[in-house]
Short mmCIF file of C-alpha atoms (C1' of nucleotides) in Angstrom, two decimals:
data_model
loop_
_atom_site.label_atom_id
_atom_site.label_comp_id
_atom_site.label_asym_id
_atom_site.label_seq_id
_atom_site.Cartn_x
_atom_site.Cartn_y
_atom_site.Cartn_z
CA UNK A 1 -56.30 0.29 23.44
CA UNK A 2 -52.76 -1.07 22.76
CA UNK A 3 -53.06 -3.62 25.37
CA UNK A 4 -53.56 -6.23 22.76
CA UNK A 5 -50.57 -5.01 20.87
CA UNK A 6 -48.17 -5.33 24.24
CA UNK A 7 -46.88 -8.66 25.53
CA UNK A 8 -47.48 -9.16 28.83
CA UNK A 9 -45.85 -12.37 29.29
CA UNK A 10 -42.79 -10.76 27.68
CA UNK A 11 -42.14 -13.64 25.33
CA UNK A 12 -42.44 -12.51 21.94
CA UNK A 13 -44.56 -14.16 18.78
CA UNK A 14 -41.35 -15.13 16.63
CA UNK A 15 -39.68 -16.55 20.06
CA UNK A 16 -42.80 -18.57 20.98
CA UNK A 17 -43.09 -20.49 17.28
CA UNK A 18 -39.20 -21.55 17.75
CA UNK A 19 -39.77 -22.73 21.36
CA UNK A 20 -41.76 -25.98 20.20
CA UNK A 21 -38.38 -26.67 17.88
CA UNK A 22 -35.73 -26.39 20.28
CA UNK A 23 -37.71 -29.24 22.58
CA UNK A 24 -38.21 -31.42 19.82
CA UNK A 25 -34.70 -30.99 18.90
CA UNK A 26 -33.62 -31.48 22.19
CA UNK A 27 -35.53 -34.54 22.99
CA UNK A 28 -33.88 -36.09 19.84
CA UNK A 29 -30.63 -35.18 21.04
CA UNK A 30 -31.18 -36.52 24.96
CA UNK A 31 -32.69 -39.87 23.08
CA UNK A 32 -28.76 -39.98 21.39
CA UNK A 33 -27.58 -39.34 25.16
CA UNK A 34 -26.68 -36.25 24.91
CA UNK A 35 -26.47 -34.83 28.23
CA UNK A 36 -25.46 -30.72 27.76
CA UNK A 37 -25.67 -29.16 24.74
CA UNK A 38 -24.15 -25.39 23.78
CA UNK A 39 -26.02 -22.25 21.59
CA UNK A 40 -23.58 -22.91 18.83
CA UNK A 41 -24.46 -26.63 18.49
CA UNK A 42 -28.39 -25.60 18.54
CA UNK A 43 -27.94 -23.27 16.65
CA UNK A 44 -25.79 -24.57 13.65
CA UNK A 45 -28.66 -27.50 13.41
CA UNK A 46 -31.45 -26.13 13.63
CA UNK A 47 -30.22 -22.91 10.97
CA UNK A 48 -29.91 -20.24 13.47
CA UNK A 49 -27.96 -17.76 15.26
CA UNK A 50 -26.74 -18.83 18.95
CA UNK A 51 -27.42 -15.62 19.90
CA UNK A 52 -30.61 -15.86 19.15
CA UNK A 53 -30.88 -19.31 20.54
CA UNK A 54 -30.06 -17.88 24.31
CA UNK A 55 -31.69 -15.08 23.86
CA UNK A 56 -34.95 -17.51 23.55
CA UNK A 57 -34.25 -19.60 25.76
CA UNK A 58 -33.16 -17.28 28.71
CA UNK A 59 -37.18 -16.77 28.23
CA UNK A 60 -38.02 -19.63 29.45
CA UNK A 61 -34.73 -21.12 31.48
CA UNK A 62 -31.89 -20.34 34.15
CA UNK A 63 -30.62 -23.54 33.44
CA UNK A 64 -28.10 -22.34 31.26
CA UNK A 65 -24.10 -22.39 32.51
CA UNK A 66 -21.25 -20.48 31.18
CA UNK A 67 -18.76 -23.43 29.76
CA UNK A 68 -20.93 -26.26 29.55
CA UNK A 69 -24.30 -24.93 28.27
CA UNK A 70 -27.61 -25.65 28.66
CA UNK A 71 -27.79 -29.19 30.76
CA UNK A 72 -30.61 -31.32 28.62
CA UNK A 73 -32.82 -32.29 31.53
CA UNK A 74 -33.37 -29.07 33.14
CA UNK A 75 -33.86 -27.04 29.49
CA UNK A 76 -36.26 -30.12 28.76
CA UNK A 77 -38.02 -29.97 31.62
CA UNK A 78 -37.97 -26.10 31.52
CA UNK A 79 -39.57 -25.85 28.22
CA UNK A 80 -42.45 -28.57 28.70
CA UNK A 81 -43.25 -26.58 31.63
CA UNK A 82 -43.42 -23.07 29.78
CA UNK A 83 -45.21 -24.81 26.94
CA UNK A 84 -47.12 -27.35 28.41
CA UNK A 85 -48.13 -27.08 31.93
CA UNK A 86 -48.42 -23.47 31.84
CA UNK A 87 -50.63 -23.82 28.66
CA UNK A 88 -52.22 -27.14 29.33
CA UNK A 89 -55.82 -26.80 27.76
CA UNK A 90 -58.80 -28.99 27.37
CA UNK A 91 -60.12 -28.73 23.39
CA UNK A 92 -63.04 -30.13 21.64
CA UNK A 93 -62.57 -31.04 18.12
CA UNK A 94 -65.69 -30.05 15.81
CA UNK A 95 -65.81 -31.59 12.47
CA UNK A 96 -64.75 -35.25 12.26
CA UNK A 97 -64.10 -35.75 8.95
CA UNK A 98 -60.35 -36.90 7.43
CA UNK A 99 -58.87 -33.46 8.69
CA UNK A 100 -60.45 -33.61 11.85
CA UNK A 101 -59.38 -36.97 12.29
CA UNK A 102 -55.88 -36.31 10.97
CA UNK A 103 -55.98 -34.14 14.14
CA UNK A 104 -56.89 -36.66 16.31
CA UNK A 105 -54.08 -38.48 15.80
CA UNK A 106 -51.64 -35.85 16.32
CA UNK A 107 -49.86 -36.78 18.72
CA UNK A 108 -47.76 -33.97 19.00
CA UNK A 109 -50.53 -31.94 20.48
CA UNK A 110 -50.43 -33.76 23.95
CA UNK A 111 -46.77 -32.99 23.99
CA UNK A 112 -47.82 -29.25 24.24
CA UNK A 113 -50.16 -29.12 26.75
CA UNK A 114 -53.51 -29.85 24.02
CA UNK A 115 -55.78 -32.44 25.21
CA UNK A 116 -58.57 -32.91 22.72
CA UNK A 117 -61.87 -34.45 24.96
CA UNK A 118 -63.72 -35.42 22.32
CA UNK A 119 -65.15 -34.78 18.85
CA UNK A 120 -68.28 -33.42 17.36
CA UNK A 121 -69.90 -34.00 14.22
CA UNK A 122 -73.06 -33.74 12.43
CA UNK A 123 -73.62 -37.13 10.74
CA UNK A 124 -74.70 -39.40 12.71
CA UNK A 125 -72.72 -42.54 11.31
CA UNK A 126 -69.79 -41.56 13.35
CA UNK A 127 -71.51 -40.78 16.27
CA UNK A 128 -70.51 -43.33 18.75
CA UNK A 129 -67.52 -44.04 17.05
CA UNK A 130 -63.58 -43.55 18.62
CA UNK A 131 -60.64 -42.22 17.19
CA UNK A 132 -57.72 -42.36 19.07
CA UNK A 133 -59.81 -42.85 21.59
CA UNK A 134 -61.95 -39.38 21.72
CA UNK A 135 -65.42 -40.32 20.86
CA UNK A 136 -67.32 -38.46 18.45
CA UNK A 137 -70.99 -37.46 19.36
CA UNK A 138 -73.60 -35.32 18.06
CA UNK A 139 -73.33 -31.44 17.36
CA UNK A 140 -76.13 -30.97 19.52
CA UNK A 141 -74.56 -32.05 22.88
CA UNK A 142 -71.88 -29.14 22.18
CA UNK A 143 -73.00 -25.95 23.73
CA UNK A 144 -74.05 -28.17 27.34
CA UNK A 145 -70.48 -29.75 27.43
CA UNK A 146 -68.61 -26.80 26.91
CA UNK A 147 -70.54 -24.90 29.74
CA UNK A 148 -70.09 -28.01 32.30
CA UNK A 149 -66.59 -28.80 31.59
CA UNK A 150 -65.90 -25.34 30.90
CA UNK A 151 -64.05 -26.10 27.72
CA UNK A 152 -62.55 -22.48 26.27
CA UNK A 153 -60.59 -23.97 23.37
CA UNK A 154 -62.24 -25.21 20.44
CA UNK A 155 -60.36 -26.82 17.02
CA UNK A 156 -62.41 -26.03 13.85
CA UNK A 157 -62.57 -28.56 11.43
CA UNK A 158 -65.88 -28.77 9.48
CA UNK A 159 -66.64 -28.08 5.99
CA UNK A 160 -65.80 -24.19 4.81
CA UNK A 161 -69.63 -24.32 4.16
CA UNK A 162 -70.51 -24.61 7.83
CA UNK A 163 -67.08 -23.08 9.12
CA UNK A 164 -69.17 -19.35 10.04
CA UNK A 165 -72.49 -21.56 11.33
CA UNK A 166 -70.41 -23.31 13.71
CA UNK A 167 -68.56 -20.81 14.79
CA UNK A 168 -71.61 -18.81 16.06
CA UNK A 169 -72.59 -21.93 17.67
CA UNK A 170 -69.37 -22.45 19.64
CA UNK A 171 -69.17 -18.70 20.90
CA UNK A 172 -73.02 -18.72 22.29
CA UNK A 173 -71.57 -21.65 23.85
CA UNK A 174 -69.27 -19.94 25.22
CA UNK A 175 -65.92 -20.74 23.76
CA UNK A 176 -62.80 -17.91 24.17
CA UNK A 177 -61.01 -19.28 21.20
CA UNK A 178 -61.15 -20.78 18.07
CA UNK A 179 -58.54 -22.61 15.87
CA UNK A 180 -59.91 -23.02 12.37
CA UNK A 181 -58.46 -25.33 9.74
CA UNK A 182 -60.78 -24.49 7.56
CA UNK A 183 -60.34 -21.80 4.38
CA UNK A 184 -63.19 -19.55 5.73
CA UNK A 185 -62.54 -16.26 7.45
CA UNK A 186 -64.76 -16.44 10.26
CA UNK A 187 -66.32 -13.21 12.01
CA UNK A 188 -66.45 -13.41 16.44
CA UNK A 189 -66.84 -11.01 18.83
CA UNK A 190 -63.74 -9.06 19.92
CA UNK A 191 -63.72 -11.03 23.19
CA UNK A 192 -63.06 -14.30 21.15
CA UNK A 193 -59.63 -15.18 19.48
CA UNK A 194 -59.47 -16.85 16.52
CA UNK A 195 -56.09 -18.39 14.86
CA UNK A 196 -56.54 -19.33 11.48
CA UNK A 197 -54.67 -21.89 10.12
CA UNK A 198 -53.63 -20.89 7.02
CA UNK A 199 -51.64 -24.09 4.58
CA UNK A 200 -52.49 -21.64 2.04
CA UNK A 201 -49.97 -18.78 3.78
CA UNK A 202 -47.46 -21.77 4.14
CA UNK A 203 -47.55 -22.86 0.72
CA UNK A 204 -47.17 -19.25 -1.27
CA UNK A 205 -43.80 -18.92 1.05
CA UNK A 206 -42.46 -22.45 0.12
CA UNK A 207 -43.59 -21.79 -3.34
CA UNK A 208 -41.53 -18.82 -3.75
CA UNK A 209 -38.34 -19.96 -1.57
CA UNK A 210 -38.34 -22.82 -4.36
CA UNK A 211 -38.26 -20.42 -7.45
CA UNK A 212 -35.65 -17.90 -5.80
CA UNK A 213 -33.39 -20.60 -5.41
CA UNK A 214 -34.11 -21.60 -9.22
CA UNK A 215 -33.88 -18.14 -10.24
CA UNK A 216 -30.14 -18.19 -8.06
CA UNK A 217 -29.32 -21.58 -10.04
CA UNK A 218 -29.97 -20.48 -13.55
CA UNK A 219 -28.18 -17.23 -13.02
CA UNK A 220 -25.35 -18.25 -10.99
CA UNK A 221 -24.32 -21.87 -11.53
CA UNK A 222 -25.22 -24.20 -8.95
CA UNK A 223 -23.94 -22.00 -5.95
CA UNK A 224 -23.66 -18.36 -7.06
CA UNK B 1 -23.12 -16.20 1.16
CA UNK B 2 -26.50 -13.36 2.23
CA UNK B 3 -27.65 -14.92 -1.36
CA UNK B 4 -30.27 -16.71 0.65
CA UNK B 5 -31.15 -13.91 3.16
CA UNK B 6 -31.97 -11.54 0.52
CA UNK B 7 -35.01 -11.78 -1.48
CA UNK B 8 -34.72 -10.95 -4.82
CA UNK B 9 -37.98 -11.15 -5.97
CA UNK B 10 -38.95 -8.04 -3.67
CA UNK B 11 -41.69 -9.12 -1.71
CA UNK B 12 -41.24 -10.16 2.09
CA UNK B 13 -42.31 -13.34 3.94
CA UNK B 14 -44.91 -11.42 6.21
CA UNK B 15 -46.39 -9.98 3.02
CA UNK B 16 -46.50 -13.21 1.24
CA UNK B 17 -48.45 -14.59 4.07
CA UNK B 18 -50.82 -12.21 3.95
CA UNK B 19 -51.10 -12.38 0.19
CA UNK B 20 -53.69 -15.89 0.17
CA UNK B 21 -55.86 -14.22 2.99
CA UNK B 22 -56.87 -11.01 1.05
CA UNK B 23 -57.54 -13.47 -2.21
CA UNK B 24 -59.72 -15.34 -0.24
CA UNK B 25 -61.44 -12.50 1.48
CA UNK B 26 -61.68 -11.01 -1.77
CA UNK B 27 -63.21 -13.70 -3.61
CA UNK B 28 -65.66 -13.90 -0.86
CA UNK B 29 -66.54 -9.92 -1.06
CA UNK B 30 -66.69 -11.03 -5.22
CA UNK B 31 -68.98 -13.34 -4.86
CA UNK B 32 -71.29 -10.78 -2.81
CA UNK B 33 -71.26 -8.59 -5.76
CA UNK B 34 -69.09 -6.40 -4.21
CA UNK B 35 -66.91 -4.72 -7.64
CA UNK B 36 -64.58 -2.47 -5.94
CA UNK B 37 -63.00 -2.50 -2.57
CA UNK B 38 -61.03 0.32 -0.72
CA UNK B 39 -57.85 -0.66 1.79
CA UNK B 40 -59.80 0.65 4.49
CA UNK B 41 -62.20 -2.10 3.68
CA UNK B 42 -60.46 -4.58 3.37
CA UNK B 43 -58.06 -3.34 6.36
CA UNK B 44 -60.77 -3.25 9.00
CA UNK B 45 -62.20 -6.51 7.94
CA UNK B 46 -58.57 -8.22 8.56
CA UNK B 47 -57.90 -6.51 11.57
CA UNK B 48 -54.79 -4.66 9.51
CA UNK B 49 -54.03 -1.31 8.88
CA UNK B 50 -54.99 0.38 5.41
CA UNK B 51 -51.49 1.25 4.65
CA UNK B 52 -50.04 -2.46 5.09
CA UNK B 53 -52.65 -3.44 2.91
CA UNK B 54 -51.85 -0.94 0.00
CA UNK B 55 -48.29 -1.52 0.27
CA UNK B 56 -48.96 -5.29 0.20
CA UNK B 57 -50.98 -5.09 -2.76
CA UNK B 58 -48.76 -2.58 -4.52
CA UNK B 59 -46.52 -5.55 -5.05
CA UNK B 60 -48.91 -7.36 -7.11
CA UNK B 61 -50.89 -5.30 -8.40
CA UNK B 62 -50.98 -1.62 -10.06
CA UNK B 63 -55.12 -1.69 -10.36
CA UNK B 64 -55.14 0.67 -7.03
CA UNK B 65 -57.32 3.85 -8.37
CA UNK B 66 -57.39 6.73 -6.51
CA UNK B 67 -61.15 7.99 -5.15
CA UNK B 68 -62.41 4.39 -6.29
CA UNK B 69 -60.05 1.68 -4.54
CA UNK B 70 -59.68 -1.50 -6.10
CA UNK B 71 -61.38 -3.19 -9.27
CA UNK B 72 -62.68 -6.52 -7.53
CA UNK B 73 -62.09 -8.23 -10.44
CA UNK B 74 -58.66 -7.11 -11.67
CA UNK B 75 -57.36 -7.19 -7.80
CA UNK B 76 -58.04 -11.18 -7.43
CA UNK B 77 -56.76 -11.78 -10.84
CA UNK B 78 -53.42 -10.52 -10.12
CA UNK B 79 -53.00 -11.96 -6.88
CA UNK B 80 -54.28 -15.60 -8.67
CA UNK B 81 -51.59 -14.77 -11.29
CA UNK B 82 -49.16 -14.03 -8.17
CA UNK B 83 -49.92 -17.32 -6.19
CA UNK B 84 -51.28 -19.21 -8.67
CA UNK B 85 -49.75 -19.06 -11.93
CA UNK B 86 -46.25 -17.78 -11.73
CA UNK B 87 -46.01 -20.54 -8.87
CA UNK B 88 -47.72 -23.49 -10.31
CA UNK B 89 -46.52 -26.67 -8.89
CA UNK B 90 -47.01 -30.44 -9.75
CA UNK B 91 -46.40 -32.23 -6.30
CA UNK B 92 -46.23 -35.74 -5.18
CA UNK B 93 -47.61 -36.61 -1.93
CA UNK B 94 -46.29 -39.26 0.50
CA UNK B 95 -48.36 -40.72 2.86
CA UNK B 96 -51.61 -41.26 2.49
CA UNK B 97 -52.26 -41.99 6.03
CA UNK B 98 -55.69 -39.77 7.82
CA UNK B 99 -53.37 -36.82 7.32
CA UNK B 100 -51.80 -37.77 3.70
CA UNK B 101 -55.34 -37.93 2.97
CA UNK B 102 -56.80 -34.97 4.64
CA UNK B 103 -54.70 -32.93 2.29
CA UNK B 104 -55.53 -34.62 -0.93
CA UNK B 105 -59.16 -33.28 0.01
CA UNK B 106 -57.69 -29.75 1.00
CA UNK B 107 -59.38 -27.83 -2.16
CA UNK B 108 -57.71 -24.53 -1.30
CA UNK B 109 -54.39 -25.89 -3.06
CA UNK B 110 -55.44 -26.31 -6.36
CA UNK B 111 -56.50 -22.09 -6.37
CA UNK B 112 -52.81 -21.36 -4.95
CA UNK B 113 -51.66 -23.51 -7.79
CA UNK B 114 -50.64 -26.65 -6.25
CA UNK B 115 -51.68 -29.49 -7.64
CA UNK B 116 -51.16 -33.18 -5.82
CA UNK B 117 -50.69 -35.36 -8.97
CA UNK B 118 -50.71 -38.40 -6.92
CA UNK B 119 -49.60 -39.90 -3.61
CA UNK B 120 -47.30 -42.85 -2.47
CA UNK B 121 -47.34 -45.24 0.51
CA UNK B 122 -45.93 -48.51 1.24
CA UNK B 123 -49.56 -50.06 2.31
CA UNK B 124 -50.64 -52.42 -0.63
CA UNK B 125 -53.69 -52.58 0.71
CA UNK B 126 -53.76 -48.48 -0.30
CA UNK B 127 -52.30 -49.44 -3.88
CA UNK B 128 -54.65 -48.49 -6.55
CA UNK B 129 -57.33 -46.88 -4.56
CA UNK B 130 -58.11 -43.00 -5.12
CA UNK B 131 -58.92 -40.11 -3.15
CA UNK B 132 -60.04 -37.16 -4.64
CA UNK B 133 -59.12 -38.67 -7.81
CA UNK B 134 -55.82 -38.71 -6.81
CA UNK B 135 -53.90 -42.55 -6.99
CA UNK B 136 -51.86 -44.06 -4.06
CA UNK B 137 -49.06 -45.91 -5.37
CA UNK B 138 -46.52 -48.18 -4.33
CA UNK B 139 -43.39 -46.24 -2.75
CA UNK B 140 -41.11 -48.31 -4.87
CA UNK B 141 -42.59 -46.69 -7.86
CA UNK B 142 -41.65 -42.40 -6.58
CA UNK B 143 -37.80 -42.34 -7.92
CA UNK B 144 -38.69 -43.12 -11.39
CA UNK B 145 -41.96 -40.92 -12.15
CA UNK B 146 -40.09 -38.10 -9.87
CA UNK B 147 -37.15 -38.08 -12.69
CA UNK B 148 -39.90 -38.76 -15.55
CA UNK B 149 -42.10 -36.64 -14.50
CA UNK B 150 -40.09 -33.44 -13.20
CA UNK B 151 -41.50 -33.22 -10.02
CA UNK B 152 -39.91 -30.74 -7.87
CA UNK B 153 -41.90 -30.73 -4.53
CA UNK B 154 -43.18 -33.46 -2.24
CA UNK B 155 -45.37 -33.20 0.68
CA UNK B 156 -44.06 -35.50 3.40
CA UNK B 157 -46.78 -36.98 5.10
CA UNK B 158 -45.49 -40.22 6.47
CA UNK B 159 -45.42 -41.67 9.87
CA UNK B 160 -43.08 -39.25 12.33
CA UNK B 161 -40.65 -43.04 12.50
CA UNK B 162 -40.20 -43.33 8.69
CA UNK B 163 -39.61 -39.23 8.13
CA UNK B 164 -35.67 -39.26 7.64
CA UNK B 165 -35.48 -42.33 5.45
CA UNK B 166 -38.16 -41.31 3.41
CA UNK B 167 -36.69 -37.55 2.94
CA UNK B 168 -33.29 -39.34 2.10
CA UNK B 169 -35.64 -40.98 -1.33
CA UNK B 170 -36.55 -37.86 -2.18
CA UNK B 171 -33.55 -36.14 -2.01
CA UNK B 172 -32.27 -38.98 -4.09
CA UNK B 173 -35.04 -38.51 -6.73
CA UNK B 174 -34.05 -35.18 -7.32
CA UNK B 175 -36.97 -33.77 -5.27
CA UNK B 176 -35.83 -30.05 -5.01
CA UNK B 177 -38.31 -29.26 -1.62
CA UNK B 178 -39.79 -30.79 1.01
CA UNK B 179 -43.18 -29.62 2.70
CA UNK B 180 -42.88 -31.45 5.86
CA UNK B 181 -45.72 -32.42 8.14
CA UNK B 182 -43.66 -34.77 9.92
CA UNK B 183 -43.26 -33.40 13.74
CA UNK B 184 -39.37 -34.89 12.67
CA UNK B 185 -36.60 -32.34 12.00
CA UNK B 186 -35.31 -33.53 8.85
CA UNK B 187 -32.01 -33.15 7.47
CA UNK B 188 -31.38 -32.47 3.88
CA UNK B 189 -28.99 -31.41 1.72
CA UNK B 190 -28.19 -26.88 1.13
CA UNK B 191 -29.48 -27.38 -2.32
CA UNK B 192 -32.90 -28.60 -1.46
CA UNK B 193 -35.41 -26.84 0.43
CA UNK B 194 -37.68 -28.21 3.76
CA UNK B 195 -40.41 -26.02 4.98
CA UNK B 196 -41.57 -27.48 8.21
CA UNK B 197 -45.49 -27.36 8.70
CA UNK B 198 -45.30 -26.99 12.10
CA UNK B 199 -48.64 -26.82 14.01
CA UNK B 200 -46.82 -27.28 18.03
CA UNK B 201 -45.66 -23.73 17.16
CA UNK B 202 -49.19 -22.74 15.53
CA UNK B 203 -50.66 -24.16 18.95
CA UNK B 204 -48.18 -22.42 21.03
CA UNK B 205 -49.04 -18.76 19.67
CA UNK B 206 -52.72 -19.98 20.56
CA UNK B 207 -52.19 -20.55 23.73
CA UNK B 208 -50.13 -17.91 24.97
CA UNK B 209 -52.95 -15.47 23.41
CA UNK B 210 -55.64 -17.35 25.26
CA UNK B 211 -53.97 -17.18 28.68
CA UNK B 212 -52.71 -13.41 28.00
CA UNK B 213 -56.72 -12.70 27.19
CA UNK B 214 -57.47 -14.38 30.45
CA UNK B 215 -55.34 -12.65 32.44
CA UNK B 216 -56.50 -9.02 30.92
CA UNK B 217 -60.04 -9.78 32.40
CA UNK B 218 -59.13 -11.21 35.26
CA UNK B 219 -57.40 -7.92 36.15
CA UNK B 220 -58.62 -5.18 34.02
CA UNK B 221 -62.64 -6.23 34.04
CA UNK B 222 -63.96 -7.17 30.89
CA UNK B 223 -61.96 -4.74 28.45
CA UNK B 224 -59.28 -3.01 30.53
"C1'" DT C 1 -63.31 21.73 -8.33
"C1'" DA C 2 -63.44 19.16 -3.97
"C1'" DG C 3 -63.09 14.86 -1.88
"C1'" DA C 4 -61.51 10.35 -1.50
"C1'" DT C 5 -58.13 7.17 -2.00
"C1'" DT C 6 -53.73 5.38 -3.70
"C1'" DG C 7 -48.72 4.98 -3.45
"C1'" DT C 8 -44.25 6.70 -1.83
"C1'" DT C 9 -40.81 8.57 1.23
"C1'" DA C 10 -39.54 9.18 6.05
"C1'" DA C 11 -40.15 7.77 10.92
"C1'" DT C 12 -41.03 4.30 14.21
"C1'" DC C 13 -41.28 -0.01 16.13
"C1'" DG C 14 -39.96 -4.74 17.03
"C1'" DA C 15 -36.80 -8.47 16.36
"C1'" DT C 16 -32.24 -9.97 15.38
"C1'" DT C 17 -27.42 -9.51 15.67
"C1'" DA C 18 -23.03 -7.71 17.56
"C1'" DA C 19 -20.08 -6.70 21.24
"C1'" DC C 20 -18.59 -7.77 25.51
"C1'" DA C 21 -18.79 -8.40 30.46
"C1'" DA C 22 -19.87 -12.09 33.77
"C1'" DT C 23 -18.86 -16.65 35.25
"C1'" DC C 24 -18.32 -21.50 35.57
"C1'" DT D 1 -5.71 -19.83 35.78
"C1'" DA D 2 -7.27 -20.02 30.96
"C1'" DG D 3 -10.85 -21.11 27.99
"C1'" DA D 4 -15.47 -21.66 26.77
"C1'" DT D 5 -19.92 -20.28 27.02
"C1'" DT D 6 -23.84 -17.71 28.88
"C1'" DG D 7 -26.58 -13.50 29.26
"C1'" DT D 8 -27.05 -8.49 28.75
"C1'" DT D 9 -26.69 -3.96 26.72
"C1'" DA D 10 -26.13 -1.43 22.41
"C1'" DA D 11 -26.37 -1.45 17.31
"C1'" DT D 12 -28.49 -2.98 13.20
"C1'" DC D 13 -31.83 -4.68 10.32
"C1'" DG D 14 -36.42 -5.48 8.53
"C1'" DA D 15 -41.26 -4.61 8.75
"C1'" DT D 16 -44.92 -1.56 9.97
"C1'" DT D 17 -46.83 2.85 10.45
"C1'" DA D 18 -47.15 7.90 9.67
"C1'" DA D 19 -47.17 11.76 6.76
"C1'" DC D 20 -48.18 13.55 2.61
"C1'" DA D 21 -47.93 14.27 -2.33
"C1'" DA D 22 -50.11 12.44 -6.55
"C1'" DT D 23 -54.31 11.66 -8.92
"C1'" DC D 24 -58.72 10.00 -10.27
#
DNA sequence: TAGATTGTTAATCGATTAACAATC
DNA sequence: TAGATTGTTAATCGATTAACAATC
């Protein structure tokens, strides 16, 4: 019953969102030559702890060596594998509309192992049409593509109206997991993830980092 | 110097995550007629436990009733007054590339008390249109109406090559935070926030949950 | 009243930090 | 060798869960 509770994989959920920011930081940093690069220095840019900087990274990497650090190749190559290659996934995009499209053109996704095939909409003006060079076609060609390319990733990105519609569509068509962007709560079986994206989440904790730190500035001076 | 670890306002980041999803589930169970709710309710259709959920809402709200549960109606008022309200925001947007625009359209803002009052990009050929009755103006034109016009938070939306410089012109506006949906680290001042939007991490968490649900059936059956 | 449900105080769990040994 | 830095084991911290009293 716990099982889903338990990491099997061992890596845990706060580890795995920081993974994707150490090898973007590090790629900026072996652009600008660097060649090794320590805890501390991670650490102190990116706003953490270099304790809790190895302690990630010895999740994913051996590369690191006492006196020098972490040489920037190997923890590169070490994370693009762990994140990546390990994870590398086929998606189809439904919903082609400015978000979906946005999404399209995130590049960042192919960094991580997320290639998105192609995109599916409803109307029929875009049908035919590329964006970044995935083609959108018609809904109805959905459920027979997923089954012969055995797509198990799909990106939600339709209006909230047809968020729960589509969503029963994709999981008779046999997709294992769902990323929705939109606002909708969707309902699946239990055998189905879904990850909601939630701006909304992101926004109330921005929104209330910005009036503690007026709250700290009003009562304390500028740095109390 | 913990001034920034501590939260004075009492109410903790995982909570204030979870805060916009039971609004929105709520206003859904509202608009089904549904007048009062229980945290069992509301627990099993979240996949939480009842107990998070009263302790969550016991920082909002003191409508709880034994026996009964939860007025609908004076439940999603206090968490609007939570989110919405006490965190209203005027925000500029810049960018108003597929993404920039994608989030001018994203409705669910407004209801969490954000409001876009405009966006900025340095395409003429954007200058003067409108999306969602929203103007694009000309960068040049951001320093002056973010003094005029008090604005404390800016959504940075601009190509990943232009995210530094154009963080640096907010900063210099007097922009307090940054909401950053740049895949750039950006660097920024200890007085002003940055909340990176960060959808690699997002897609890692995804992933990881995907293969970890593979690997269950593949040795446990279909529910081990 | 009896039953259901909230809200609070204590216990547990998971993640971060501290201390320090290992080692290049 | 001496110094710097990793990685591991133990301690702490924060968030979740359990137990239960309060109460409608």
């Amino acid at each position: 019953m716990e099982i889903a509770r338990t990491n099997p994989g061992g890596t845990n959920t706060a580890t795995l969102t920081r993974l994707p920011k150490y090898l973007a930081y590090l790629k900026i940093k072996q652009k600008q030559g660097v060649t090794a690069i320590s805890s501390t220095r991670i650490a102190n840019d990116l706003r953490l702890t270099p304790i809790l900087v190895r302690k990630d990274l010895a999740t994913v990497s051996q590369a690191g060596r006492p006196k020098t650090g972490y040489p920037m190749d190997a923890l590169i190559g070490d994370l693009e594998r762990f994140l990546g290659c390990e994870n590398a996934r086929d998606a189809f995009l439904v919903g082609a509309g400015r978000l979906g499209r946005a999404l399209m053109g995130y590049g960042q996704f192919q960094d991580y192992g997320l290639t998105i095939l192609a995109a599916f909409d409803t109307d029929e003006a875009l049908h035919g049409r590329e964006f970044d060079g995935k083609p959108v076609l018609p809904v109805e060609k959905l459920p027979d593509l997923v089954r012969r390319m055995q797509v198990h990733l799909a990106i939600l990105a339709v209006p909230d109206s047809a968020a729960q519609a589509t969503a029963d569509l994709l999981v008779q068509s046999g997709v294992r997991a769902i990323w929705n962007f939109t606002t909708e709560t969707i309902a699946v079986p239990d055998n189905v993830l879904v990850q909601h994206e939630n701006l909304a989440a992101s926004l109330a904790i921005l929104s209330k980092r910005l009036a503690a730190l007026f709250d700290r500035e009003k009562q304390g001076g500028t740095q109390p």
